[in-house]
PDB file of C-alpha atoms and ligand atoms in Angstrom:
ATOM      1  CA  UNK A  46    -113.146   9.779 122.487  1.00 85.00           C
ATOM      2  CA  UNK A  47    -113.715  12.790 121.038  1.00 92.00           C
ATOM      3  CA  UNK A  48    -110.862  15.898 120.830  1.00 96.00           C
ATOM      4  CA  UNK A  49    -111.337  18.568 122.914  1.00 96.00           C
ATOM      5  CA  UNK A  50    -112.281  20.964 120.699  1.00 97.00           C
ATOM      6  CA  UNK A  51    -115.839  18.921 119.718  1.00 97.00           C
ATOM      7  CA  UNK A  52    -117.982  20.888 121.941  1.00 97.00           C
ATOM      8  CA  UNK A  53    -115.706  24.061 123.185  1.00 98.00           C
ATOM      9  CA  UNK A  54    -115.204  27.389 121.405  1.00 98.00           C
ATOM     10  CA  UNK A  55    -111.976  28.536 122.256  1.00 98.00           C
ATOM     11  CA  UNK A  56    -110.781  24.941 122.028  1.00 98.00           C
ATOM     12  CA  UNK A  57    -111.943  25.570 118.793  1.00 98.00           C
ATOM     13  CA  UNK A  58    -110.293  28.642 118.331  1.00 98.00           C
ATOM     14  CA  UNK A  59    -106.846  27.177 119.787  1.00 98.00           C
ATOM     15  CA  UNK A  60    -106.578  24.278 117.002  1.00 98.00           C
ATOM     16  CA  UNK A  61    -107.916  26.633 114.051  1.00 98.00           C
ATOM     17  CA  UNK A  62    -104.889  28.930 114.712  1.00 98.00           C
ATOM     18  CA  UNK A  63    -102.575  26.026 115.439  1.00 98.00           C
ATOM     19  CA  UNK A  64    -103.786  24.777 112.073  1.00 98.00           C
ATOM     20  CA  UNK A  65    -103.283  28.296 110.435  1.00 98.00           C
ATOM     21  CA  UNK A  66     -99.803  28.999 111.604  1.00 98.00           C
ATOM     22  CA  UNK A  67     -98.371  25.784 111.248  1.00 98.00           C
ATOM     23  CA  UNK A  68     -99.327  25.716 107.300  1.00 98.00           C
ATOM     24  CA  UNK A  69     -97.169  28.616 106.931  1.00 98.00           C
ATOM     25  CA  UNK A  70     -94.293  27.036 107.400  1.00 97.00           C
ATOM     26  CA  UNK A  71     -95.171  23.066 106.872  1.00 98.00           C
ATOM     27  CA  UNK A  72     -95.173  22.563 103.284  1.00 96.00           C
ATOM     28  CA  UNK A  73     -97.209  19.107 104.175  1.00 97.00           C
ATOM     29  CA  UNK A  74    -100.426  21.292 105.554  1.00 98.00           C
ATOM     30  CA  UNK A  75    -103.054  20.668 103.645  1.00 98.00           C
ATOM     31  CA  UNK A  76    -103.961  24.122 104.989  1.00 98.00           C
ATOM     32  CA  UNK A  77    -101.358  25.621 103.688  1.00 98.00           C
ATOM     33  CA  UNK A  78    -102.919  26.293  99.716  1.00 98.00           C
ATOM     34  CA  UNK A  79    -106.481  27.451 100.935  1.00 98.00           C
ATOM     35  CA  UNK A  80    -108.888  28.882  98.180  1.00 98.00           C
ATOM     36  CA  UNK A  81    -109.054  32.448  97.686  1.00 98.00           C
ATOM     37  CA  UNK A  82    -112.224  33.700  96.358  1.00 98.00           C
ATOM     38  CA  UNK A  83    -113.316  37.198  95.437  1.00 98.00           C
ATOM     39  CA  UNK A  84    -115.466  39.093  92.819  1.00 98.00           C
ATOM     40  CA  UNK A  85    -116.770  42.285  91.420  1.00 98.00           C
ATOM     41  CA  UNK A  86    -120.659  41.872  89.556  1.00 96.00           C
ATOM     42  CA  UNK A  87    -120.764  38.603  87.861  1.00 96.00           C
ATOM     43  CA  UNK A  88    -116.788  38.241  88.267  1.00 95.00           C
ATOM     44  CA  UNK A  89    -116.542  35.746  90.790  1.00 97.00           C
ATOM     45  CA  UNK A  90    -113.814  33.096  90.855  1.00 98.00           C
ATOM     46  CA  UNK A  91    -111.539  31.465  93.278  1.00 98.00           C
ATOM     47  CA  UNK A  92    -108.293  30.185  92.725  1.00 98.00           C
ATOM     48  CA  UNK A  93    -105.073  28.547  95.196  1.00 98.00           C
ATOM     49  CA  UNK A  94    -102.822  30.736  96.931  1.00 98.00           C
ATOM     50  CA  UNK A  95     -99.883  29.569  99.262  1.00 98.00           C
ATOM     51  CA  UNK A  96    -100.680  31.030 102.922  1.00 98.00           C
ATOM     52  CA  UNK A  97     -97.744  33.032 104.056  1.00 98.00           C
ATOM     53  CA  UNK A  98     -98.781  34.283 107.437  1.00 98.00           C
ATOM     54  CA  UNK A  99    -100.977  33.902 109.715  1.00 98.00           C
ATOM     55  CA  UNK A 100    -101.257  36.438 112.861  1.00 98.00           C
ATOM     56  CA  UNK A 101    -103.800  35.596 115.863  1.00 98.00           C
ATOM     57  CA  UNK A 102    -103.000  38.515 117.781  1.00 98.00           C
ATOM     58  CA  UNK A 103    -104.404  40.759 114.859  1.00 98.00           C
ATOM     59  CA  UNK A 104    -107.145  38.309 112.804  1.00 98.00           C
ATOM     60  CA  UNK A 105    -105.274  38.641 109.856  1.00 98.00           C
ATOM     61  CA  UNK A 106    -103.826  36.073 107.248  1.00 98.00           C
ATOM     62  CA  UNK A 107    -102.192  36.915 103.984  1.00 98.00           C
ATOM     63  CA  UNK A 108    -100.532  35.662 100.972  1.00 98.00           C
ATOM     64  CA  UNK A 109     -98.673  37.114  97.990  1.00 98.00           C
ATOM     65  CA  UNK A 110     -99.457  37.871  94.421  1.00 98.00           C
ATOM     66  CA  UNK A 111     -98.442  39.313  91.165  1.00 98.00           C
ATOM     67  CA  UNK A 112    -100.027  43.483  91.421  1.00 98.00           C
ATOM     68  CA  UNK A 113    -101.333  42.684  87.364  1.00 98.00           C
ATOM     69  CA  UNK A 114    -103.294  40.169  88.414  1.00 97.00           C
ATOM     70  CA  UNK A 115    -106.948  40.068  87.582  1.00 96.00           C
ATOM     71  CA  UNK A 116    -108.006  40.001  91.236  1.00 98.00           C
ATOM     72  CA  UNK A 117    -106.010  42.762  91.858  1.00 98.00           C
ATOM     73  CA  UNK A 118    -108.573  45.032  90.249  1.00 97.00           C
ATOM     74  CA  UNK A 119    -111.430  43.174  91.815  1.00 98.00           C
ATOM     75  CA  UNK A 120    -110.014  43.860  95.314  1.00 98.00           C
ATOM     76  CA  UNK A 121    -109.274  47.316  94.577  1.00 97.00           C
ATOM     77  CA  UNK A 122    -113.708  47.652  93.721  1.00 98.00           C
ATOM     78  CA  UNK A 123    -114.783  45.153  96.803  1.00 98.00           C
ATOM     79  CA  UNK A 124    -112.320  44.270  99.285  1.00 98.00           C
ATOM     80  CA  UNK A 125    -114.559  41.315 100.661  1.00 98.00           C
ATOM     81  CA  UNK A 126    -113.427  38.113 100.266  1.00 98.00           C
ATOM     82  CA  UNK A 127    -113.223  34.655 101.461  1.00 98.00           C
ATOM     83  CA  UNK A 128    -110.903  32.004 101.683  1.00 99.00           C
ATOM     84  CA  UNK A 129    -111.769  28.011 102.471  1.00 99.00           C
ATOM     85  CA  UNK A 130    -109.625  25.429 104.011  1.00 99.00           C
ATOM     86  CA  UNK A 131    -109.993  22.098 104.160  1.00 98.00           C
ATOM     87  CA  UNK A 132    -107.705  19.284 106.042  1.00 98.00           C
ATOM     88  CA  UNK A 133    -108.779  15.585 105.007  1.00 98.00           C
ATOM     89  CA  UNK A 134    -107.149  13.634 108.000  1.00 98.00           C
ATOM     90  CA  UNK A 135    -108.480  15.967 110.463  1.00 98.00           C
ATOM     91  CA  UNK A 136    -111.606  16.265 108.990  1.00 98.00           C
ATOM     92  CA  UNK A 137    -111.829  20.286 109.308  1.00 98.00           C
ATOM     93  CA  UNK A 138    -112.873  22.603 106.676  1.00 98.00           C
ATOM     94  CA  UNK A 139    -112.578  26.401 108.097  1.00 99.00           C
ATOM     95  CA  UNK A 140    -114.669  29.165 105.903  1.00 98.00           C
ATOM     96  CA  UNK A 141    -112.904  32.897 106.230  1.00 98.00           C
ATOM     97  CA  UNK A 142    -114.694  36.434 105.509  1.00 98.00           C
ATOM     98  CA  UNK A 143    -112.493  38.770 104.846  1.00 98.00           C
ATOM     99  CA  UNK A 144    -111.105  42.093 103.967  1.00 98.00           C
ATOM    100  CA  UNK A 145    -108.521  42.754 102.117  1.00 98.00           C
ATOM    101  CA  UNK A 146    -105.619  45.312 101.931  1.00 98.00           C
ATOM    102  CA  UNK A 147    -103.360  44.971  98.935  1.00 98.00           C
ATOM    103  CA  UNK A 148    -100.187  46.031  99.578  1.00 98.00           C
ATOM    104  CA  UNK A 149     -97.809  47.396  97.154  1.00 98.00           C
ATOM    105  CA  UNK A 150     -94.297  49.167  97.090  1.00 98.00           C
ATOM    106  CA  UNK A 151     -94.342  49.682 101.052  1.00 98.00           C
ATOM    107  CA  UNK A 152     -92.807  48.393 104.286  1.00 98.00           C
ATOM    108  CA  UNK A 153     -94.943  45.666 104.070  1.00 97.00           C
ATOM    109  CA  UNK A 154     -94.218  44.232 101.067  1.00 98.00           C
ATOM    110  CA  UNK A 155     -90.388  45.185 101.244  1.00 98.00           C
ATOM    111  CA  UNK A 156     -90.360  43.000 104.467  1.00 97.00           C
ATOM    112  CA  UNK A 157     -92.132  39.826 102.769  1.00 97.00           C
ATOM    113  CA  UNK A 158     -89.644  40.278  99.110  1.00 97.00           C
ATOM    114  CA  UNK A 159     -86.964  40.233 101.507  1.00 96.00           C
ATOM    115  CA  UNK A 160     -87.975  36.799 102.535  1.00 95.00           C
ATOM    116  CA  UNK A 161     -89.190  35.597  99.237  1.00 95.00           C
ATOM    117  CA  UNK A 162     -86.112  33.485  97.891  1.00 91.00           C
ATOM    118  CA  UNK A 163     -84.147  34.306  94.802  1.00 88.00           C
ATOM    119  CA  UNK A 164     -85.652  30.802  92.613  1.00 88.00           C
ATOM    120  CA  UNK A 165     -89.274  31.892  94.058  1.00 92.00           C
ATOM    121  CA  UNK A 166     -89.301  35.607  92.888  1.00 95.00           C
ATOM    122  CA  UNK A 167     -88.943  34.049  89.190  1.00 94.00           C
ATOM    123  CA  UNK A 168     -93.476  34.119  89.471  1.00 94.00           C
ATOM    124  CA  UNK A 169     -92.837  38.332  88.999  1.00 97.00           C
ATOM    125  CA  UNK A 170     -90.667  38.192  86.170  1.00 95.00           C
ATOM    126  CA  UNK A 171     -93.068  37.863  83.855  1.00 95.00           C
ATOM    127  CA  UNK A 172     -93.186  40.325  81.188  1.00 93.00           C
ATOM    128  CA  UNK A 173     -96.604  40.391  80.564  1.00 95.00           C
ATOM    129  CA  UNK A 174     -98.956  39.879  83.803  1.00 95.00           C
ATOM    130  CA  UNK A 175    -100.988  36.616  85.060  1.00 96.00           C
ATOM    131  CA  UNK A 176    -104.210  36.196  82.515  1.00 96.00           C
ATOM    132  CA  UNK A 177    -102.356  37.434  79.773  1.00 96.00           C
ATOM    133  CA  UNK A 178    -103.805  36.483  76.037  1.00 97.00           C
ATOM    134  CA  UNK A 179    -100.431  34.696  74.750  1.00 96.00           C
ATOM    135  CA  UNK A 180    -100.240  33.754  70.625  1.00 95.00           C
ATOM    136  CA  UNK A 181     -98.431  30.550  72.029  1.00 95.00           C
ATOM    137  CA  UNK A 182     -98.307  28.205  74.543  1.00 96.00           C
ATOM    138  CA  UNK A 183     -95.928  29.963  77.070  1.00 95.00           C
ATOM    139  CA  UNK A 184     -94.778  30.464  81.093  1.00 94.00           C
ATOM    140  CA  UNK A 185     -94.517  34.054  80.165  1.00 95.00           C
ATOM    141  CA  UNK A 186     -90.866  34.070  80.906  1.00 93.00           C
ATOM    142  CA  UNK A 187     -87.829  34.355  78.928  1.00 90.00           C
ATOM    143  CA  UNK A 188     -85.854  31.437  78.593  1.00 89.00           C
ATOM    144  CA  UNK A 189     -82.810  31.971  81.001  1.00 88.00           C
ATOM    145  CA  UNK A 190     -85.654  33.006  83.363  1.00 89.00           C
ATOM    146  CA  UNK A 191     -87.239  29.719  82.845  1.00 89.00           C
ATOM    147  CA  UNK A 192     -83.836  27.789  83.185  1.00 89.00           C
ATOM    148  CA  UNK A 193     -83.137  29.716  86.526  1.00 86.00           C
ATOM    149  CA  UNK A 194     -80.158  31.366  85.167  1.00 89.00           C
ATOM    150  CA  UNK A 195     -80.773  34.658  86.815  1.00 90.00           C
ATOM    151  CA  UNK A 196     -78.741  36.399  89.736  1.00 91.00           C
ATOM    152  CA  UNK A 197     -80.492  37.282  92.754  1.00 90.00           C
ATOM    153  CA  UNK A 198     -80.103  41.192  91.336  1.00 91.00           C
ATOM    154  CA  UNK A 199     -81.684  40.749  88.593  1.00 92.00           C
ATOM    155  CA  UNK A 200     -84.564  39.068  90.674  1.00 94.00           C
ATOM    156  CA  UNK A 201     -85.109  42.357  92.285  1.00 96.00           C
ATOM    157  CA  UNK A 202     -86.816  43.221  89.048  1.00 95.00           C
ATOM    158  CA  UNK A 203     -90.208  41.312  90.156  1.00 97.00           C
ATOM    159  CA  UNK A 204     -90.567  43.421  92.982  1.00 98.00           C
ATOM    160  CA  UNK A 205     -92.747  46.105  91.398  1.00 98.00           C
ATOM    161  CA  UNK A 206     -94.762  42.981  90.598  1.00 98.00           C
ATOM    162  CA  UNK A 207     -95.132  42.098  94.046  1.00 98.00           C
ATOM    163  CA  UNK A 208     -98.097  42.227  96.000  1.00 98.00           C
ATOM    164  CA  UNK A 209     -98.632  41.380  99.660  1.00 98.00           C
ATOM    165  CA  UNK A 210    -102.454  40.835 100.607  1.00 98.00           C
ATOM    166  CA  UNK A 211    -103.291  41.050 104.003  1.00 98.00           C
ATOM    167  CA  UNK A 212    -106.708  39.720 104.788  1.00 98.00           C
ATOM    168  CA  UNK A 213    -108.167  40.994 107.771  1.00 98.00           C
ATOM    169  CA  UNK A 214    -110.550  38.140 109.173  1.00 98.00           C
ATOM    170  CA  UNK A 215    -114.392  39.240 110.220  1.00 98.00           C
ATOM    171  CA  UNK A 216    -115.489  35.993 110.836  1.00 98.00           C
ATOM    172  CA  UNK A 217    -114.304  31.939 110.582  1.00 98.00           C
ATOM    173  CA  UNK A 218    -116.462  29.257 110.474  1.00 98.00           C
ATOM    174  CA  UNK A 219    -115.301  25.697 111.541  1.00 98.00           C
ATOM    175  CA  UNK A 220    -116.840  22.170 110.465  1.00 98.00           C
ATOM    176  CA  UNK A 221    -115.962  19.190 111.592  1.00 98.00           C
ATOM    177  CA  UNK A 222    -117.276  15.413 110.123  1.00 98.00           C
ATOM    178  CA  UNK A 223    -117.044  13.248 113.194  1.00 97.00           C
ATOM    179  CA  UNK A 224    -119.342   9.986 113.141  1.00 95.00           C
ATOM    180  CA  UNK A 225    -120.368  10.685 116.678  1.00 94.00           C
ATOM    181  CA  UNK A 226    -122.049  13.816 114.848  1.00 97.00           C
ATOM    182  CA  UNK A 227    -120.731  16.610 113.046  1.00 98.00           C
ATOM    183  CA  UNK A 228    -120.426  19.978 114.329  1.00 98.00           C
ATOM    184  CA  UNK A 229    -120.251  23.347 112.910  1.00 98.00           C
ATOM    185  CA  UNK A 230    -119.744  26.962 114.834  1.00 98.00           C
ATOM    186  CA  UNK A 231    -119.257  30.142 113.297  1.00 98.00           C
ATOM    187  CA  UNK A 232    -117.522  33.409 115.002  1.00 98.00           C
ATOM    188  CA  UNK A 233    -118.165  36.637 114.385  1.00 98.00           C
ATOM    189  CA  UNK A 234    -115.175  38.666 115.432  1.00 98.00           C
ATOM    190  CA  UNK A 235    -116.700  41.556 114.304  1.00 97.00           C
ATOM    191  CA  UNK A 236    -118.988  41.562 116.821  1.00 97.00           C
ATOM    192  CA  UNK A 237    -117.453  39.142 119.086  1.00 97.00           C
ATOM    193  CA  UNK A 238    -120.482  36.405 119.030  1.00 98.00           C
ATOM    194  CA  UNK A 239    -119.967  33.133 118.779  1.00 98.00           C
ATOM    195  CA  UNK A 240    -122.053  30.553 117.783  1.00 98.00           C
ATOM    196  CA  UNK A 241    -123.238  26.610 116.771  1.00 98.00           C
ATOM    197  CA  UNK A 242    -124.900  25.933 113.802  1.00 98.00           C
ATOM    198  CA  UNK A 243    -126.573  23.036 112.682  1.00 98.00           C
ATOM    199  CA  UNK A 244    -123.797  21.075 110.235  1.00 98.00           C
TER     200      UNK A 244
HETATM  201  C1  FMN B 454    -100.294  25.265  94.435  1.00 68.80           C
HETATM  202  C2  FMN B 454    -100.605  26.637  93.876  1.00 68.80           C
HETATM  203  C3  FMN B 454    -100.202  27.748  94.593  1.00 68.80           C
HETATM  204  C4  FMN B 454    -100.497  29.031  94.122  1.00 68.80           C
HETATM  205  N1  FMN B 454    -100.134  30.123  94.857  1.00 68.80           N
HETATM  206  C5  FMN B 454    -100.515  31.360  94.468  1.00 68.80           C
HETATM  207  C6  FMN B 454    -100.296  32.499  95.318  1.00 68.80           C
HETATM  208  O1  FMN B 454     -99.776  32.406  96.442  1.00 68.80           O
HETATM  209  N2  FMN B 454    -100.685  33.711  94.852  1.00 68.80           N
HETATM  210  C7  FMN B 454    -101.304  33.862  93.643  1.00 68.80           C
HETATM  211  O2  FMN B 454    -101.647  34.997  93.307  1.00 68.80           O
HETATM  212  N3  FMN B 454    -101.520  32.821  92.823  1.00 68.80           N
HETATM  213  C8  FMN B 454    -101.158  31.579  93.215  1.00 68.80           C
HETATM  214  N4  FMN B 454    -101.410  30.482  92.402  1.00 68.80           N
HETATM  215  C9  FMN B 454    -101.969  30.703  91.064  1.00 68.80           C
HETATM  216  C10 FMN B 454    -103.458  31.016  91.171  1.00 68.80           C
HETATM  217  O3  FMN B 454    -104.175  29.862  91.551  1.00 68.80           O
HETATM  218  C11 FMN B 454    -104.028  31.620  89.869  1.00 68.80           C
HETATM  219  O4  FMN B 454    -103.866  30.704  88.813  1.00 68.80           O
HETATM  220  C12 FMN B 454    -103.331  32.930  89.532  1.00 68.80           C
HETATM  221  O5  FMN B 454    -103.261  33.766  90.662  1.00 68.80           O
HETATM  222  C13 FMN B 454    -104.022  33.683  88.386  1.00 68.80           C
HETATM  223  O6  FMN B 454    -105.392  33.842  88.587  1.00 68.80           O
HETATM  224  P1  FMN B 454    -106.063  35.212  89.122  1.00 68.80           P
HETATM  225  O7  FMN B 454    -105.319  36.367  88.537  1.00 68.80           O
HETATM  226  O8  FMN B 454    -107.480  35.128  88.685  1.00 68.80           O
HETATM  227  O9  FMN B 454    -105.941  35.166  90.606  1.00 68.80           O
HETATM  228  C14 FMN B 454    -101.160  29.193  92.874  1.00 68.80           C
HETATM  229  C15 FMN B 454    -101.571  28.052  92.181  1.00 68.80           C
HETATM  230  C16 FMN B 454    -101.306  26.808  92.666  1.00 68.80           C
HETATM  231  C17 FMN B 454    -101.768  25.615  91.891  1.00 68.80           C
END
């Protein structure tokens, strides 16, 4: 028997969000550390991020990052982007265009650092930023950083560090490897078209 999304859009639709959402808070998603790829010219690279939200209503998912990050400057020059998921049990890999709004020093971000615990704001309290040229081999963090032995004040130093990118979807494409025969669709919110593809 196949699952009711094989042949149905918005069935589809229904189990990519369910998928979405639930990595946000299930640390066991395998959707929940998607690839995020961007570039600028020949800079193109992709690299993990941890999905923090995912919002239906508005076709938008985001995740955090460090503002002195490389990609940082590569969004600010071409806000497309893309991000792929893949889930090996269920045999879904979902393909995301995007654009992206990086968010710094505003309510946005305030909201997420709120959330962001004490142990995991220890990523911004690097002194020198992500893709740094170090002499040594080095996490970029002092040592009573690296030990943990900070108080959640002096965490609030990494939040001029902290970015919140919002990636506003234009279109998903789903795959699915079933032995029945796989099948592929691709929706274009932008234009609100949907359609199969050949896998
Ligand atoms: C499991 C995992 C989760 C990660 N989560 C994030 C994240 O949410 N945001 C982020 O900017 N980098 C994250 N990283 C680090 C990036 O993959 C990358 O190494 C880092 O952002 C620096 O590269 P970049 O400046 O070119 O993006 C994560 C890495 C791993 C392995």
């Amino acid at each position: 028997m196949q699952p009711a999304y094989y042949e149905d859009f918005s069935e589809i639709k229904k189990k990519i969000w369910h998928m979405l959402e639930d990595a946000v808070s299930n640390r066991n998603s395998q959707f929940r550390i998607p690839t995020f790829m961007c570039g600028y010219g020949s800079e193109i690279n992709g690299r993990i991020v941890v999905l923090r939200k995912a919002d239906k209503e508005n076709d938008v998912v985001q995740f955090h990052s460090d503002i002195r990050s490389d990609k940082i400057d590569i969004l600010k020059k071409n806000s497309n982007a893309a991000m792929l998921f893949y889930d090996k049990e269920e045999k879904i890999q979902v393909r995301l265009k995007v654009k992206c709004i990086v968010n710094h020093e505003n309510e946005i971000t305030k909201k997420s650092w709120e959330k962001t615990q004490h142990i995991s704001r220890k990523c911004y309290l690097v002194d020198n930023g992500p893709g740094s040229i170090s002499d040594e081999p080095t996490s970029g963090l002092k040592p009573e950083l690296d030990n943990f032995d900070y108080t959640k004040e002096e965490s609030e130093k990494g939040y001029k560090n902290f970015t919140v990118i919002q990636c506003k979807i234009k279109s998903i494409e789903w795959l699915y490897l079933a032995a029945k025969g796989h099948r592929r669709a691709r929706f274009d919110l932008e234009n609100n078209k949907d359609n199969w593809l050949v896998p």
